[in-house]
PDB file of C-alpha atoms in Angstrom:
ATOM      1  CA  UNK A  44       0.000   0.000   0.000  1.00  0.00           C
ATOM      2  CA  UNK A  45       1.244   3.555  -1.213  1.00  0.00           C
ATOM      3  CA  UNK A  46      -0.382   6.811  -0.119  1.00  0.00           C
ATOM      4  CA  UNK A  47       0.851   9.267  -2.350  1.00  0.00           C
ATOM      5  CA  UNK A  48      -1.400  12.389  -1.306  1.00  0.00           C
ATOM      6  CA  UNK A  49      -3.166  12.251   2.092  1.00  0.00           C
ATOM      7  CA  UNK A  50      -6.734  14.254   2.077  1.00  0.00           C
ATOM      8  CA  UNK A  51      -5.138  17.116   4.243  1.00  0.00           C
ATOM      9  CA  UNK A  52      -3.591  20.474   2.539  1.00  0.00           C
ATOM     10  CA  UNK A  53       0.093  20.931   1.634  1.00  0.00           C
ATOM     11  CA  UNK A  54       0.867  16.574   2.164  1.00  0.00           C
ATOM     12  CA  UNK A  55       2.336  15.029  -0.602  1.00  0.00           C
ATOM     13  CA  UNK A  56       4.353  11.501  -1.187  1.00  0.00           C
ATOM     14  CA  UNK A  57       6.680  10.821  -3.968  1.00  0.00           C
ATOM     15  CA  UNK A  58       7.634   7.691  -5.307  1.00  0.00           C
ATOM     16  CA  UNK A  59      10.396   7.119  -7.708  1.00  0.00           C
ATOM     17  CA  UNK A  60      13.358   5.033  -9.309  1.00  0.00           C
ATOM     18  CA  UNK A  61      16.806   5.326  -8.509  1.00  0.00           C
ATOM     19  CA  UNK A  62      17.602   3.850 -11.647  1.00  0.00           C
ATOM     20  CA  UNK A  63      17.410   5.082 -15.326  1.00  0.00           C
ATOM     21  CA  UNK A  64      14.707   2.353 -17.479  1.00  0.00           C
ATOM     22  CA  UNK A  65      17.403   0.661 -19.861  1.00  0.00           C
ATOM     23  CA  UNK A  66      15.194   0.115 -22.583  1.00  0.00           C
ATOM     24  CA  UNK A  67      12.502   1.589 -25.052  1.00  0.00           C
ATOM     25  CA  UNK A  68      10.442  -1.237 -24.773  1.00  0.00           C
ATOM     26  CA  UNK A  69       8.314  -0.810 -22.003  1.00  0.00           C
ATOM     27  CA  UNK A  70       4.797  -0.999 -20.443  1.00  0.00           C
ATOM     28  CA  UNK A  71       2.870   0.329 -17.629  1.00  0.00           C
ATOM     29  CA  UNK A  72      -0.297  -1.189 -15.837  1.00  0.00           C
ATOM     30  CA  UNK A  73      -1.367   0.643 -12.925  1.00  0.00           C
ATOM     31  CA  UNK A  74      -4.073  -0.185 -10.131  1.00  0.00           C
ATOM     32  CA  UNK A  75      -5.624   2.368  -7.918  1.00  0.00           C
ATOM     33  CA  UNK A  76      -8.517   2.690  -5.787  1.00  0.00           C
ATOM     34  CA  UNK A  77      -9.612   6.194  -4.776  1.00  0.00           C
ATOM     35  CA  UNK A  78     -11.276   7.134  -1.457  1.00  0.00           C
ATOM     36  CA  UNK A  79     -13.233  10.563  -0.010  1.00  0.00           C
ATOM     37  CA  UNK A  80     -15.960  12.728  -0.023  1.00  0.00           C
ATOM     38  CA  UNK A  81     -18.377  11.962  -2.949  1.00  0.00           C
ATOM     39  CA  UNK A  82     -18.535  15.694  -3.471  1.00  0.00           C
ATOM     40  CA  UNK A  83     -15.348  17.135  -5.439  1.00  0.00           C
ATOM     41  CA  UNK A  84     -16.201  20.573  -4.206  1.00  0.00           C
ATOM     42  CA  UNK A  85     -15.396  18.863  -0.181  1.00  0.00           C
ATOM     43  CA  UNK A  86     -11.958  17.779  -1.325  1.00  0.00           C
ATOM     44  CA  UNK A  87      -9.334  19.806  -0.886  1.00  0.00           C
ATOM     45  CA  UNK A  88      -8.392  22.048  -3.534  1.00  0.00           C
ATOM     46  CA  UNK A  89      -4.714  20.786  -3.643  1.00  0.00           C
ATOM     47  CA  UNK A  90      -5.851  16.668  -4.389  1.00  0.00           C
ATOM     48  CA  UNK A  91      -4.069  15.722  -7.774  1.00  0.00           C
ATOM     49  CA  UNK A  92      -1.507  12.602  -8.373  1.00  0.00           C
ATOM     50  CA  UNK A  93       0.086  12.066 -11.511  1.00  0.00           C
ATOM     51  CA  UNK A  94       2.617   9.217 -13.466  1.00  0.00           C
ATOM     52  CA  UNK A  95       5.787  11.019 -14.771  1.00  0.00           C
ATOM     53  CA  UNK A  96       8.012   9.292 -17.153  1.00  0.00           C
ATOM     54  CA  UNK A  97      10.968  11.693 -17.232  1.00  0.00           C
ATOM     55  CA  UNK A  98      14.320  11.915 -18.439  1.00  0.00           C
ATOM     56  CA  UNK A  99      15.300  13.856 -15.650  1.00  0.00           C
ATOM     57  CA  UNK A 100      17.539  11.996 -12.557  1.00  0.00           C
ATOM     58  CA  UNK A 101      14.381  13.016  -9.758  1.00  0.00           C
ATOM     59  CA  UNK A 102      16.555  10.978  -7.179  1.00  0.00           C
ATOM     60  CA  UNK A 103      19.162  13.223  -7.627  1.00  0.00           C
ATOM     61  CA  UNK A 104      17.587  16.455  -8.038  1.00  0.00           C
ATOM     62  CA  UNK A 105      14.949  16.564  -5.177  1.00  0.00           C
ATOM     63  CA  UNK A 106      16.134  17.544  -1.752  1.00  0.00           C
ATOM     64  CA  UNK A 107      13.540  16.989   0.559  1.00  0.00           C
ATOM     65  CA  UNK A 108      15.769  18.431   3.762  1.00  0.00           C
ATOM     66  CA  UNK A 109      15.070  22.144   1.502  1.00  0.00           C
ATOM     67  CA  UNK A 110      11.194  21.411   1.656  1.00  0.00           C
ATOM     68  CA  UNK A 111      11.498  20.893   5.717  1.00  0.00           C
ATOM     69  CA  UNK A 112      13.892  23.914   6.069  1.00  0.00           C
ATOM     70  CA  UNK A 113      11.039  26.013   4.029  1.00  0.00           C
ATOM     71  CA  UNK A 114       8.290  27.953   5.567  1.00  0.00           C
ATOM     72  CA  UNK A 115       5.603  25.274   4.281  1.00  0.00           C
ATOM     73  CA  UNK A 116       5.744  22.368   2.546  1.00  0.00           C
ATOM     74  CA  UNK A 117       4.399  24.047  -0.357  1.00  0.00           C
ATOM     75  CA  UNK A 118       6.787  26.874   0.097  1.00  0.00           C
ATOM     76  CA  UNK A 119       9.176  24.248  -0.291  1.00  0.00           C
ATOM     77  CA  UNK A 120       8.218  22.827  -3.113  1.00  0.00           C
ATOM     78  CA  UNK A 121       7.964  26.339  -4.776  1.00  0.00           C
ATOM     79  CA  UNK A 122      11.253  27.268  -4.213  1.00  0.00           C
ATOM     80  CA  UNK A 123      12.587  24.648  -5.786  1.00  0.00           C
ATOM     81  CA  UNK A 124      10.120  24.193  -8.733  1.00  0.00           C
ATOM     82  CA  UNK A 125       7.742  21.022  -7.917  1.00  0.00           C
ATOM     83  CA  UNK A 126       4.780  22.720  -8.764  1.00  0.00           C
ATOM     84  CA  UNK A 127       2.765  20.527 -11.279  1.00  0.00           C
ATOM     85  CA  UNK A 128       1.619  17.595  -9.416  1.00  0.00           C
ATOM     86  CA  UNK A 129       4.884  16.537  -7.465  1.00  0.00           C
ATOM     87  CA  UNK A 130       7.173  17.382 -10.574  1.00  0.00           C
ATOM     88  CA  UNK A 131       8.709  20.432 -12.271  1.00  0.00           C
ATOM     89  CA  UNK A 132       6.825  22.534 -15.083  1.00  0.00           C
ATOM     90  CA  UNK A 133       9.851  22.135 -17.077  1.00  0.00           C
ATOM     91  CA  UNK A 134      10.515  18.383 -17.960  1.00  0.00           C
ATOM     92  CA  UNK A 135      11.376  16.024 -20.661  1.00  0.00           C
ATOM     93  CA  UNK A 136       9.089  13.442 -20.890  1.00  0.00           C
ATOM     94  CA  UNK A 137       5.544  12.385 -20.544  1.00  0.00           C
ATOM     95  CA  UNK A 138       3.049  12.672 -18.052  1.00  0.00           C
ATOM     96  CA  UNK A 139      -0.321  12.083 -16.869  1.00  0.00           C
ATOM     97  CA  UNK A 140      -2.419  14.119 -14.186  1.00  0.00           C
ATOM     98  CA  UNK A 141      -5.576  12.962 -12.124  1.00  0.00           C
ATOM     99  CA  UNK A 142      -6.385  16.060 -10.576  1.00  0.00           C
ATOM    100  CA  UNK A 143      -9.987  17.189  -8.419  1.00  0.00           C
ATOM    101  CA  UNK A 144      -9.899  20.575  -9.922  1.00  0.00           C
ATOM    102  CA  UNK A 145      -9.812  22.158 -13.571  1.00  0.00           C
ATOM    103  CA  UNK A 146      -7.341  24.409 -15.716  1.00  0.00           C
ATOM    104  CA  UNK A 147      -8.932  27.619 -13.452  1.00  0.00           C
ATOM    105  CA  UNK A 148      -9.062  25.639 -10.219  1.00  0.00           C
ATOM    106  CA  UNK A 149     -12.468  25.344 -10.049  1.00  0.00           C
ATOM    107  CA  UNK A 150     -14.195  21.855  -8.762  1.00  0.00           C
ATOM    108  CA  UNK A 151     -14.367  19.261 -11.576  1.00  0.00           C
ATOM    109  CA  UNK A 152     -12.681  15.833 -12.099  1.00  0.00           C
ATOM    110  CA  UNK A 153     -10.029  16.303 -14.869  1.00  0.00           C
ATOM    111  CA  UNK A 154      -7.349  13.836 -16.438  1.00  0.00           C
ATOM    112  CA  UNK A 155      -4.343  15.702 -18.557  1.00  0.00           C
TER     113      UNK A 155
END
C-alpha cells in the first residue's frame, strides 16, 4: 500500500526510481482505488496525483531536507520548482495528471 497524497492540505508523497529504465520497450499497468468525499467541491483544492516518465535523474535532483527547512511544505516545493503535481513545469518526458480541480481551479474531475 502507497499513499501518495493524504486528504489534508500541503501533504504530498513521492515515489520514484533510482535507476534510469534501460530500454525503449516498455509498459505500464497501474491499479488504484480512490477514497473521499463523494462531493469534489469537499476535497481539498490541492488533491491531484500524476505518473511522470521523465528523463530527468528526480533521485538526484529533489532535496527533501530544503522542503522541511522552508516555511511550508508548499513553500518548499515552490522554491525549488515542484509545482505541477509533485514534478517540475519544465521536464522532458511524458506525463499524466488525475487532478480534483480544472485548468482555473475550479471543482471538476479532470485527467491531462
Amino acid at each position: 500500500r502507497l499513499v501518495l497524497h493524504p486528504g489534508v492540505l500541503e501533504r504530498q508523497g513521492f515515489a520514484f526510481n533510482k535507476r534510469p529504465l534501460q530500454t525503449n520497450d516498455f509498459q505500464v499497468t497501474v491499479g488504484l482505488r480512490t477514497s473521499g468525499p463523494a462531493k469534489v467541491e469537499e476535497v481539498p483544492e490541492d488533491q491531484s496525483f500524476a505518473f511522470w516518465f521523465v528523463r530527468q535523474n528526480i533521485s538526484s535532483d529533489f532535496n527533501e531536507s530544503r522542503m522541511i527547512r522552508a516555511s511550508s511544505w508548499r513553500q518548499g516545493l515552490t522554491d525549488e520548482g515542484y509545482m505541477l503535481s509533485g514534478s517540475k513545469a519544465l521536464f522532458e518526458g511524458i506525463g499524466a495528471v488525475f487532478s480534483t480541480s480544472d485548468f482555473n481551479k475550479k471543482p471538476s474531475t479532470a485527467i491531462s
